mmCIF file with all atom_site columns, C-alpha atoms in Angstrom:
data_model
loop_
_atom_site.group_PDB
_atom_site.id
_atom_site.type_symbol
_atom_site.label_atom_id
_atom_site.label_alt_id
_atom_site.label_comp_id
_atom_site.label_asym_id
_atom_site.label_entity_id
_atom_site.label_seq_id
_atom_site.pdbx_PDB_ins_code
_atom_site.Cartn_x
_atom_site.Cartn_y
_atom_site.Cartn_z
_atom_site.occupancy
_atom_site.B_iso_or_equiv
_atom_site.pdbx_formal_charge
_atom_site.auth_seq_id
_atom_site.auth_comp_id
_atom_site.auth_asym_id
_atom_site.auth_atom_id
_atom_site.pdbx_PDB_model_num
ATOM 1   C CA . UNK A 1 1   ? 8.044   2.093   15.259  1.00 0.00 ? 290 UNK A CA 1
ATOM 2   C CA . UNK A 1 2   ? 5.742   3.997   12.797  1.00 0.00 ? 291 UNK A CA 1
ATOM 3   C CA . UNK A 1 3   ? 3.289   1.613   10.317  1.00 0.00 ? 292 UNK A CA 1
ATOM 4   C CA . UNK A 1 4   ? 1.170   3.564   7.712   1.00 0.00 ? 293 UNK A CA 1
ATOM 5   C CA . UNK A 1 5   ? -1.265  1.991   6.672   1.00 0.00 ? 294 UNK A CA 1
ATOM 6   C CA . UNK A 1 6   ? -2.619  2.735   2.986   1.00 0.00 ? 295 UNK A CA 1
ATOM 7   C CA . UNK A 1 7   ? -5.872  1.614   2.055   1.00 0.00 ? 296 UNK A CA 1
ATOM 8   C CA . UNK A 1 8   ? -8.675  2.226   -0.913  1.00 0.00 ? 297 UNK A CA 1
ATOM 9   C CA . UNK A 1 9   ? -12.427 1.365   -0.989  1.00 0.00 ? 298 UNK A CA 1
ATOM 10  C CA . UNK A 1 10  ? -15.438 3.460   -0.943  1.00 0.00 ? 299 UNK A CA 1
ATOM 11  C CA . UNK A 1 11  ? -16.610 1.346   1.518   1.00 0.00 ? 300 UNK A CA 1
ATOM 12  C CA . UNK A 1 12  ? -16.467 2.351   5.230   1.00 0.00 ? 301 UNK A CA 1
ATOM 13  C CA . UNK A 1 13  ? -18.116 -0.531  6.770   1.00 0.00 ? 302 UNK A CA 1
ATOM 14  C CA . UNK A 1 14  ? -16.935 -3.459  3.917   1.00 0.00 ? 303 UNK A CA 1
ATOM 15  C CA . UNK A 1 15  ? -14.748 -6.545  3.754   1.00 0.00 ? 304 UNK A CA 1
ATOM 16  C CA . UNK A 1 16  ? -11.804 -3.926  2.514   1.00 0.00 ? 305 UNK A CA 1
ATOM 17  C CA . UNK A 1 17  ? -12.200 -1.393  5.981   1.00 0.00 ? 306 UNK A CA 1
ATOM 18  C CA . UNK A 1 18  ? -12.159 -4.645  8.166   1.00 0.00 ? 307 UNK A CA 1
ATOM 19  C CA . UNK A 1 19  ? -9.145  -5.989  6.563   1.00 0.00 ? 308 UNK A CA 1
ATOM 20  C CA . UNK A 1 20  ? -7.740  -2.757  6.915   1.00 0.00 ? 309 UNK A CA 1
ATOM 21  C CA . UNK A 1 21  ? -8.760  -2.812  10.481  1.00 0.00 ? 310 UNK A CA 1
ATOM 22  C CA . UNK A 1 22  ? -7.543  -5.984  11.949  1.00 0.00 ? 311 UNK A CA 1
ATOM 23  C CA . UNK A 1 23  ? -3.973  -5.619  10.343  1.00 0.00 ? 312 UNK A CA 1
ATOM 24  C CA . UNK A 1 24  ? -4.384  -2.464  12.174  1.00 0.00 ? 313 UNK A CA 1
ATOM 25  C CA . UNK A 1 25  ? -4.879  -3.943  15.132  1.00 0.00 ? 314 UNK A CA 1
ATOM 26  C CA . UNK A 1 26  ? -2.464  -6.339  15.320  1.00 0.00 ? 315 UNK A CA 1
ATOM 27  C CA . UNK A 1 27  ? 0.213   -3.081  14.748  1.00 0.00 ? 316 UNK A CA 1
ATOM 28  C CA . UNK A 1 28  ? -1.483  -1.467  17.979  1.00 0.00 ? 317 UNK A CA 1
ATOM 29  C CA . UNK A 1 29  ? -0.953  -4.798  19.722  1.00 0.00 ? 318 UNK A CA 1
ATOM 30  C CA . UNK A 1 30  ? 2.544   -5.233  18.537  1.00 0.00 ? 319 UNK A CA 1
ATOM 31  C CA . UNK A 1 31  ? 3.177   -1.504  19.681  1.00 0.00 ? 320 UNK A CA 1
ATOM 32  C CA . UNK A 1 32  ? 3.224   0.071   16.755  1.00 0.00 ? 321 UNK A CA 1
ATOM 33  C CA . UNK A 1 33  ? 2.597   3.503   15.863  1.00 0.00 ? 322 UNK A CA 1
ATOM 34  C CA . UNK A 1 34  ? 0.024   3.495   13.451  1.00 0.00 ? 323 UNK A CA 1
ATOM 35  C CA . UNK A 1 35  ? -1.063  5.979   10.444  1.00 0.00 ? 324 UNK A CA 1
ATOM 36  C CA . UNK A 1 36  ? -4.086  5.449   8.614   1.00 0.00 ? 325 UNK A CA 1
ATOM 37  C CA . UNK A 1 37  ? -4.241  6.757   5.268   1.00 0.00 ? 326 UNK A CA 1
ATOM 38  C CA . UNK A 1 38  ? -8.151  6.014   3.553   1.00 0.00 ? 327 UNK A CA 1
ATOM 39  C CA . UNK A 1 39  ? -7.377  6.671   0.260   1.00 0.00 ? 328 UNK A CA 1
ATOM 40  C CA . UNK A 1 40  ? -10.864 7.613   -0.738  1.00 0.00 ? 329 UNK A CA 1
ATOM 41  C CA . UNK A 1 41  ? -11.366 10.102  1.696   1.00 0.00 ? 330 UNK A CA 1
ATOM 42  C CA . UNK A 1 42  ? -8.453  12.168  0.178   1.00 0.00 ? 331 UNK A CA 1
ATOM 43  C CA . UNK A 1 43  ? -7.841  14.273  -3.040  1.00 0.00 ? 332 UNK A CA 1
ATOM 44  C CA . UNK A 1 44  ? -5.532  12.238  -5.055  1.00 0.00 ? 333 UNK A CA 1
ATOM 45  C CA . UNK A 1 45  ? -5.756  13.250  -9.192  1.00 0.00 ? 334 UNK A CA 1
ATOM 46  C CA . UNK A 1 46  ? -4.226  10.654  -11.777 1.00 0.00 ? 335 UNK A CA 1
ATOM 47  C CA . UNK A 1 47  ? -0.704  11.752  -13.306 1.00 0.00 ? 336 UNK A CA 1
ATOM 48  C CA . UNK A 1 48  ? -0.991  13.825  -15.888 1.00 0.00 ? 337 UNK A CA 1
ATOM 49  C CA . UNK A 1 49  ? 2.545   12.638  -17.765 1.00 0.00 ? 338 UNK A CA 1
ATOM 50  C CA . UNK A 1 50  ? 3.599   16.311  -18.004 1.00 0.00 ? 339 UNK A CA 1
ATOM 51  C CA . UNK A 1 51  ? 6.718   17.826  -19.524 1.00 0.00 ? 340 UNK A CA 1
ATOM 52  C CA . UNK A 1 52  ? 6.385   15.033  -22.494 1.00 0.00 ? 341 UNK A CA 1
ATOM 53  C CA . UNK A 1 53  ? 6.224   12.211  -20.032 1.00 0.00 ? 342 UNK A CA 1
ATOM 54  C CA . UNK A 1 54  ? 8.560   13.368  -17.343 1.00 0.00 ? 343 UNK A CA 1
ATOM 55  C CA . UNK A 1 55  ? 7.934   16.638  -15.674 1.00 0.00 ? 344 UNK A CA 1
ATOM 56  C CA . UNK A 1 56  ? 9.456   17.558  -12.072 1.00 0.00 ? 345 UNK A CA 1
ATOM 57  C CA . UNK A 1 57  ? 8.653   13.745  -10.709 1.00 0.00 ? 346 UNK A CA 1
ATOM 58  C CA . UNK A 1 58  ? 11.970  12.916  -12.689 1.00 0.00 ? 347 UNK A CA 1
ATOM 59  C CA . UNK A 1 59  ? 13.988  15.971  -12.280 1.00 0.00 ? 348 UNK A CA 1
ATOM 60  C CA . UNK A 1 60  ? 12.974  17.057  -8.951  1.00 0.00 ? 349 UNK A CA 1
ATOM 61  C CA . UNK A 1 61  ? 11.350  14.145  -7.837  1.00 0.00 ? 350 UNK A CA 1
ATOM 62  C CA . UNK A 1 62  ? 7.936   16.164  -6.802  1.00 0.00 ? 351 UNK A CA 1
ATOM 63  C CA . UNK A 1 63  ? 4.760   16.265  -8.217  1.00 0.00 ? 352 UNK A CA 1
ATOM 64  C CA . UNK A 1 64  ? 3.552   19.663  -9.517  1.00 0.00 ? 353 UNK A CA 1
ATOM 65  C CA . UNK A 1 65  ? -0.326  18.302  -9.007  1.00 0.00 ? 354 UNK A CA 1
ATOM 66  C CA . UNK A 1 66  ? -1.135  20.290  -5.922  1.00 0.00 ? 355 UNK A CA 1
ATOM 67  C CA . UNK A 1 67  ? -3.309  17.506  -3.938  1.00 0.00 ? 356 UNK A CA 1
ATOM 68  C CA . UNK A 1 68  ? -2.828  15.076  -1.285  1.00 0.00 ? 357 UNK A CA 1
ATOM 69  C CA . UNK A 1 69  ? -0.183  13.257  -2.496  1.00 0.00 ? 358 UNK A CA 1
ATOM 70  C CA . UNK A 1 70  ? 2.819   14.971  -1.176  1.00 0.00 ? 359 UNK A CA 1
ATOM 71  C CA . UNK A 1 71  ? 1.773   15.187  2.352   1.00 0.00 ? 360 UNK A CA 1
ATOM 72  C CA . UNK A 1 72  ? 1.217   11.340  1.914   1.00 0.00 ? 361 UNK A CA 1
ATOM 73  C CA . UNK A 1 73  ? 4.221   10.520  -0.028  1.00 0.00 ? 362 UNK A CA 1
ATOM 74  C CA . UNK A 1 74  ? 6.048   12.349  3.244   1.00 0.00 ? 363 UNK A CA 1
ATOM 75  C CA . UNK A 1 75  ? 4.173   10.263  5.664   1.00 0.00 ? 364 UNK A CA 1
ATOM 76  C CA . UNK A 1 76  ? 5.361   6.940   3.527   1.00 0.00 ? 365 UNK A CA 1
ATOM 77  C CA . UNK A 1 77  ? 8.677   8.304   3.433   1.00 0.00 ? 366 UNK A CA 1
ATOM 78  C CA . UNK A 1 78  ? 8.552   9.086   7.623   1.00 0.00 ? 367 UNK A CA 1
ATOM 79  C CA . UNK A 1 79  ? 7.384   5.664   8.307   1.00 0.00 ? 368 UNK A CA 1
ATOM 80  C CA . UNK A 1 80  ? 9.389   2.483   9.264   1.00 0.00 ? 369 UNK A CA 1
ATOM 81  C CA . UNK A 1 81  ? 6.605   0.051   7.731   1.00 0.00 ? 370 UNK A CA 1
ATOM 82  C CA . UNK A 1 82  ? 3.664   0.319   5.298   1.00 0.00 ? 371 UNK A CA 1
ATOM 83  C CA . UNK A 1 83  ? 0.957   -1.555  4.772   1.00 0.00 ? 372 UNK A CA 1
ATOM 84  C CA . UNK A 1 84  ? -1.124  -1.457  1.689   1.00 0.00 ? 373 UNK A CA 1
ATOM 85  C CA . UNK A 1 85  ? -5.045  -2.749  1.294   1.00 0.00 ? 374 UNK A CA 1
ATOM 86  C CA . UNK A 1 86  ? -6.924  -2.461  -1.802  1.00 0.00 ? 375 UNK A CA 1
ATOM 87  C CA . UNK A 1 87  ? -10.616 -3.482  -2.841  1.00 0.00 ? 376 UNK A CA 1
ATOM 88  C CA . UNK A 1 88  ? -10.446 -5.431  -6.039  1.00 0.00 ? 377 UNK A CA 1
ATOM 89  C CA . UNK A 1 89  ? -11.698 -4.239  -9.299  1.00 0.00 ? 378 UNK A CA 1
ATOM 90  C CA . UNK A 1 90  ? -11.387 -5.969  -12.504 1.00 0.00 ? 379 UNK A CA 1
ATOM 91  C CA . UNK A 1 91  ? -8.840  -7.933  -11.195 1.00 0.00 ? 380 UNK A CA 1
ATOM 92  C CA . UNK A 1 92  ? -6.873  -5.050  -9.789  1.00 0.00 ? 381 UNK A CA 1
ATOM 93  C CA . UNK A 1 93  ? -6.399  -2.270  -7.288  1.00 0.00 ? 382 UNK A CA 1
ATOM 94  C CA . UNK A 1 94  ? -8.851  0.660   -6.940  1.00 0.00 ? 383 UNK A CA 1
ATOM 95  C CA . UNK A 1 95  ? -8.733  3.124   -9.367  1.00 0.00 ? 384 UNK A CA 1
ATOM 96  C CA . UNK A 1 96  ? -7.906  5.454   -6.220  1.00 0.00 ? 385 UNK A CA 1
ATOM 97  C CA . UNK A 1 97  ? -5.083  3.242   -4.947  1.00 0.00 ? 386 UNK A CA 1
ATOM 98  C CA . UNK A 1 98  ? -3.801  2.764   -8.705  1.00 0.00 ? 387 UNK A CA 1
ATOM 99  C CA . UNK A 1 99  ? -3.876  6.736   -9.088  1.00 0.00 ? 388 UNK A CA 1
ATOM 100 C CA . UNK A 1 100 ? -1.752  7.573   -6.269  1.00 0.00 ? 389 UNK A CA 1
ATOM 101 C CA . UNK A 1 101 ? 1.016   4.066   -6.961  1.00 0.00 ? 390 UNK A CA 1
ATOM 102 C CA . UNK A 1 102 ? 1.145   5.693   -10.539 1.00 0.00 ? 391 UNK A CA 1
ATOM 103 C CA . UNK A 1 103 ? 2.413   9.297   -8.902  1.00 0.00 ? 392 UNK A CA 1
ATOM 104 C CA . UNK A 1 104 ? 4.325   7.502   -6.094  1.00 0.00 ? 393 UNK A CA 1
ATOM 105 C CA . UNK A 1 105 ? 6.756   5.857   -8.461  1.00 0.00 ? 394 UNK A CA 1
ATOM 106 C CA . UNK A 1 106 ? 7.119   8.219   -10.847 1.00 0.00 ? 395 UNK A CA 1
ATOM 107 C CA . UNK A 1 107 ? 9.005   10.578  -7.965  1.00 0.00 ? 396 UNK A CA 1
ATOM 108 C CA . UNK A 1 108 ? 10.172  7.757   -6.202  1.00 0.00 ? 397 UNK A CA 1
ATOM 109 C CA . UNK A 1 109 ? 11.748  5.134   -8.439  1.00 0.00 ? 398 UNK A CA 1
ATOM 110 C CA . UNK A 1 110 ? 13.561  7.718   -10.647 1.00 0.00 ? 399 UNK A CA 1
ATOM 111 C CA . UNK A 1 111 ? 14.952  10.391  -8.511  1.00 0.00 ? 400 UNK A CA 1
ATOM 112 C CA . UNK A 1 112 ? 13.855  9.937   -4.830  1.00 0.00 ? 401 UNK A CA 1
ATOM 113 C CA . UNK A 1 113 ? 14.706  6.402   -3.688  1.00 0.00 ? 402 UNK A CA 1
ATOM 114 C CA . UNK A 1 114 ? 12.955  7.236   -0.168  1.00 0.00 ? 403 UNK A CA 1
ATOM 115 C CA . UNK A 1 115 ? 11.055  4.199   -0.001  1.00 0.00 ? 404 UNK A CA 1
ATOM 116 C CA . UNK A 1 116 ? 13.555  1.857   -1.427  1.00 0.00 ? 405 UNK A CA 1
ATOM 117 C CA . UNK A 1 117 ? 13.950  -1.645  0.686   1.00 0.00 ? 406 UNK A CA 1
ATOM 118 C CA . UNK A 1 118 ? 11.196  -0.716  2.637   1.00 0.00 ? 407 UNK A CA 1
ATOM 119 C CA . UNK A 1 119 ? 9.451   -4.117  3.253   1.00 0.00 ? 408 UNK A CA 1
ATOM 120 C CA . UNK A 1 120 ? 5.914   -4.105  2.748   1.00 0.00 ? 409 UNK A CA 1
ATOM 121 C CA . UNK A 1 121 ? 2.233   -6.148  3.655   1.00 0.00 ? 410 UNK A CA 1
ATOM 122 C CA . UNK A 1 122 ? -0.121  -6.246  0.690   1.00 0.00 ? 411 UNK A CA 1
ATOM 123 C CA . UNK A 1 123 ? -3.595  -7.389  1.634   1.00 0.00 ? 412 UNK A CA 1
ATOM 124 C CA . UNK A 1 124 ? -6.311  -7.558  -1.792  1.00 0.00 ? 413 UNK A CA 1
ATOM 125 C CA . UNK A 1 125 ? -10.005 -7.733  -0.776  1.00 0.00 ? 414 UNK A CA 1
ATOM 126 C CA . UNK A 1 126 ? -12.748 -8.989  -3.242  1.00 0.00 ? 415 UNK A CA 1
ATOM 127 C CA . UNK A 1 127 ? -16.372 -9.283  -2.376  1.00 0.00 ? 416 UNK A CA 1
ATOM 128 C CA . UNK A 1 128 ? -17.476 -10.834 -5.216  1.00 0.00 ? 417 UNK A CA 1
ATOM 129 C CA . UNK A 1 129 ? -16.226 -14.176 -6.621  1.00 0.00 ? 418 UNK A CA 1
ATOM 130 C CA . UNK A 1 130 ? -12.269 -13.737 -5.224  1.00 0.00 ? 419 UNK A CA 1
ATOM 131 C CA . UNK A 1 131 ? -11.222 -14.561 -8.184  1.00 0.00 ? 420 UNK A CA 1
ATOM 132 C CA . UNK A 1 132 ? -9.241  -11.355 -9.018  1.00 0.00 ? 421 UNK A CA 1
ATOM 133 C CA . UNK A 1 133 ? -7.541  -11.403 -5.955  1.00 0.00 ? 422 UNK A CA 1
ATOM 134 C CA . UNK A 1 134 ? -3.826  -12.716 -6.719  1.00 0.00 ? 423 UNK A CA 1
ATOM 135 C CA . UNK A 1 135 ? -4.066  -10.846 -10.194 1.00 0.00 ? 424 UNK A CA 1
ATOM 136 C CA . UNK A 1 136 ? -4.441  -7.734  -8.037  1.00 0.00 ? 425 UNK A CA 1
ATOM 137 C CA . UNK A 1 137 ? -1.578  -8.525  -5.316  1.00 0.00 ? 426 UNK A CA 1
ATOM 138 C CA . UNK A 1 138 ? 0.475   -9.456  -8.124  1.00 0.00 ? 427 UNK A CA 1
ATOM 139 C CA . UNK A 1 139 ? -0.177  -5.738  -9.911  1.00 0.00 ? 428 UNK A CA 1
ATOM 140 C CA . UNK A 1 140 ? 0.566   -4.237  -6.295  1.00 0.00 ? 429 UNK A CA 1
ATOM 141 C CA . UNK A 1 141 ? 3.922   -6.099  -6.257  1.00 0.00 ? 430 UNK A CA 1
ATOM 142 C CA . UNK A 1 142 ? 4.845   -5.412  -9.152  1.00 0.00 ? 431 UNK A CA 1
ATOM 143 C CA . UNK A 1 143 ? 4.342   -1.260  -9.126  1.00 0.00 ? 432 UNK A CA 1
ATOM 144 C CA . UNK A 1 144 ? 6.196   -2.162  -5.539  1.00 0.00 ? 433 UNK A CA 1
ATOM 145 C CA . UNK A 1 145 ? 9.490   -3.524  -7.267  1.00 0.00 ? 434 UNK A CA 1
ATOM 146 C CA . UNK A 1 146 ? 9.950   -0.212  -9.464  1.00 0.00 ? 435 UNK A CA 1
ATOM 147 C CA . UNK A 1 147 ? 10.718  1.243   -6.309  1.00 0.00 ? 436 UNK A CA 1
ATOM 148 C CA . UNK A 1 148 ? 13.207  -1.297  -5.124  1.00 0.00 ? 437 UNK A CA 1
ATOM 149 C CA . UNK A 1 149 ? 10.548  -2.200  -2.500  1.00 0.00 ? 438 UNK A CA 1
ATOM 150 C CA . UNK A 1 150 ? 10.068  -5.574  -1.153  1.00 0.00 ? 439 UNK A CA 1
ATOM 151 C CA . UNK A 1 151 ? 6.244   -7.408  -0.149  1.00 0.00 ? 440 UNK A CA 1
ATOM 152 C CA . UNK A 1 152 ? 6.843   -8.978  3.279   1.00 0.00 ? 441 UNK A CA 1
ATOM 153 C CA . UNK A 1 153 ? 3.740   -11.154 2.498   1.00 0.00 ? 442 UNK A CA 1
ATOM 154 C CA . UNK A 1 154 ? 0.546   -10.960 0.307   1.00 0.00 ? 443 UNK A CA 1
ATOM 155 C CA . UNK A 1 155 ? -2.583  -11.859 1.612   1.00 0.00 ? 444 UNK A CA 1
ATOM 156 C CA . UNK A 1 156 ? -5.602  -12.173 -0.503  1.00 0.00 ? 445 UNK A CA 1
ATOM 157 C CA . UNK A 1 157 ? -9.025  -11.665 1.289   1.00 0.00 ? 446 UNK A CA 1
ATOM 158 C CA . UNK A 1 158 ? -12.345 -12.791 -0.261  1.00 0.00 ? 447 UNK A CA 1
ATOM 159 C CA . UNK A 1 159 ? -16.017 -13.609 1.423   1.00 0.00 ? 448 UNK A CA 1
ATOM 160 C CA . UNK A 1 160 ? -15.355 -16.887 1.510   1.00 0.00 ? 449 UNK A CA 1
ATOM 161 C CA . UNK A 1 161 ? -12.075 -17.055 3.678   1.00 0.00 ? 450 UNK A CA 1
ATOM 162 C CA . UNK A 1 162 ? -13.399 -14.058 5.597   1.00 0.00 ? 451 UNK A CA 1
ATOM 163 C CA . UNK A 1 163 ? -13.974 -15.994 8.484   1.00 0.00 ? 452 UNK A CA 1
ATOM 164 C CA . UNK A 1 164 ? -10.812 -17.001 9.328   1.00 0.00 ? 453 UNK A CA 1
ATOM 165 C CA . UNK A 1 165 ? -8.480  -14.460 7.254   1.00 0.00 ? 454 UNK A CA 1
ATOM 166 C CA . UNK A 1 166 ? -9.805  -11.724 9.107   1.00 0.00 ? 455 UNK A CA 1
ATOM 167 C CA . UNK A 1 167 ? -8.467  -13.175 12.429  1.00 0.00 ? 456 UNK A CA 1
ATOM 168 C CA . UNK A 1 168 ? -5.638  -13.956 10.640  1.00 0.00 ? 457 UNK A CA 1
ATOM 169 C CA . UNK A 1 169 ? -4.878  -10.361 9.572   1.00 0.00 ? 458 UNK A CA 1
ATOM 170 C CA . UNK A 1 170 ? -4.356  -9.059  13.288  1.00 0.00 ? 459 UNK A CA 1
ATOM 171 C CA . UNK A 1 171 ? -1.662  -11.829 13.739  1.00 0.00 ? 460 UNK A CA 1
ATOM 172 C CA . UNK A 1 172 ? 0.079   -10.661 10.198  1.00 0.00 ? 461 UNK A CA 1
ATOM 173 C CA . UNK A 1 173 ? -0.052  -7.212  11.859  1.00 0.00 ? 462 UNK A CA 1
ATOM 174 C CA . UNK A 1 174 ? 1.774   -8.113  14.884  1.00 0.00 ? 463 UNK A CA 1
ATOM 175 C CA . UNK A 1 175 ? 4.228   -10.576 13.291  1.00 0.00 ? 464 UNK A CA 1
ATOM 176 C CA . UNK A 1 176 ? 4.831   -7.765  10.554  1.00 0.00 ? 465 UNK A CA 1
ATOM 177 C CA . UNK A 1 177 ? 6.056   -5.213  13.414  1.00 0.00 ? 466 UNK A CA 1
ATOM 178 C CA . UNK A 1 178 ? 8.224   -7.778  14.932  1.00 0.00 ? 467 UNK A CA 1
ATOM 179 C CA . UNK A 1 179 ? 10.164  -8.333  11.677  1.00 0.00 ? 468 UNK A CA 1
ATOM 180 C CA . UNK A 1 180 ? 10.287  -4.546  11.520  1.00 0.00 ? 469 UNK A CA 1
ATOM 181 C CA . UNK A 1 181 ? 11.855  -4.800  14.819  1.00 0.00 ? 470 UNK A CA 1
ATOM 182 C CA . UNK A 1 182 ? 14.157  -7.895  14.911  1.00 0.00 ? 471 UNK A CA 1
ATOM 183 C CA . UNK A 1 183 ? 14.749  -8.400  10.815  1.00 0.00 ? 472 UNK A CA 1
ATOM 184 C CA . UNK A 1 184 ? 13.308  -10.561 8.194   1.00 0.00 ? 473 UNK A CA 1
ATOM 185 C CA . UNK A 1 185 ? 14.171  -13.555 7.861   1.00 0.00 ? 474 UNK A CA 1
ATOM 186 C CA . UNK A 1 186 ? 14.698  -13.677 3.839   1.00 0.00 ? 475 UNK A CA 1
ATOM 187 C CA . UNK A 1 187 ? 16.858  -13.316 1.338   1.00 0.00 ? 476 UNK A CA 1
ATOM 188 C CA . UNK A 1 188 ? 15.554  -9.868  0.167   1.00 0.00 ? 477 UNK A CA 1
#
């Protein structure tokens, strides 16, 4: 069982890293395989609409940026579960985790269909008042459903529920692998 685990802050030692890290945790526990991706830390350029709009993402179903997206897109596509953490900004993801969503459907949802059904944890992290956290999981899900993928749950982290959502977050990691495992229990 292979989880990547996607996530976006330029913070190494924030609320958005220790979310990241106790989900990832709970996948160790669970036995899972785990791939950390931190956004941030890789070369990901914003879509460039080429070819009028669609360029190769829609006819090939490849990017012709040459970055990190590809070998990320084949990690995604390699992996049984993914997990996806974002700091919130303005109500929304990172600019870095909005970036690479933006290239990731534009191959996916039109030609690829790689990650479709692939049932997914979305975890939003604000340190500030919280109060942009379900806008954000709700912009995650949505960019999700383009690709026919489905949000296995949505949890929103903010400093004031830190104390017991971070806990919480390693037992979301290790239910997560069992559904992987034994099936969800849901109508999609």
């Amino acid at each position: 069982m292979k989880v990547t685990v996607v996530w976006s802050s330029p913070n190494s030692d924030g609320l958005t890293n220790s979310a990241a890290t106790q989900v990832m945790n709970g996948l160790k526990n669970a036995g899972a395989e785990v791939n950390e991706i931190w956004l941030n830390k890789k070369k990901i350029n914003h879509c460039i609409a080429c070819g009028n709009g669609w360029g190769n993402c829609k006819a090939e179903g490849e990017c012709v940026l040459k970055d990190d997206f590809i070998d990320i897109y084949r990690d995604l596509k390699e992996s049984d579960g993914i997990v996806f953490v974002s700091a919130v900004y303005w109500s929304d993801m990172t600019e870095c985790m909005k970036a690479f969503i933006d290239r990731l459907r534009r191959c996916d949802a039109v030609k690829n269909h790689f990650l479709s059904e692939k049932r997914c944890l979305l975890v939003a992290c604000a340190g500030g008042t919280g109060r942009g956290t379900l806008e954000c999981l709700h912009q995650m899900e949505m960019a999700l459903t383009h690709m026919n993928m489905r949000a296995y749950d949505r949890i929103p982290v903010i400093r004031y529920n830190s104390d017991y959502i971070l806990p919480a977050l390693e037992k979301a990691g290790e239910v997560y692998v069992d559904r992987l495992t034994n099936g969800f229990n849901m109508y999609y």
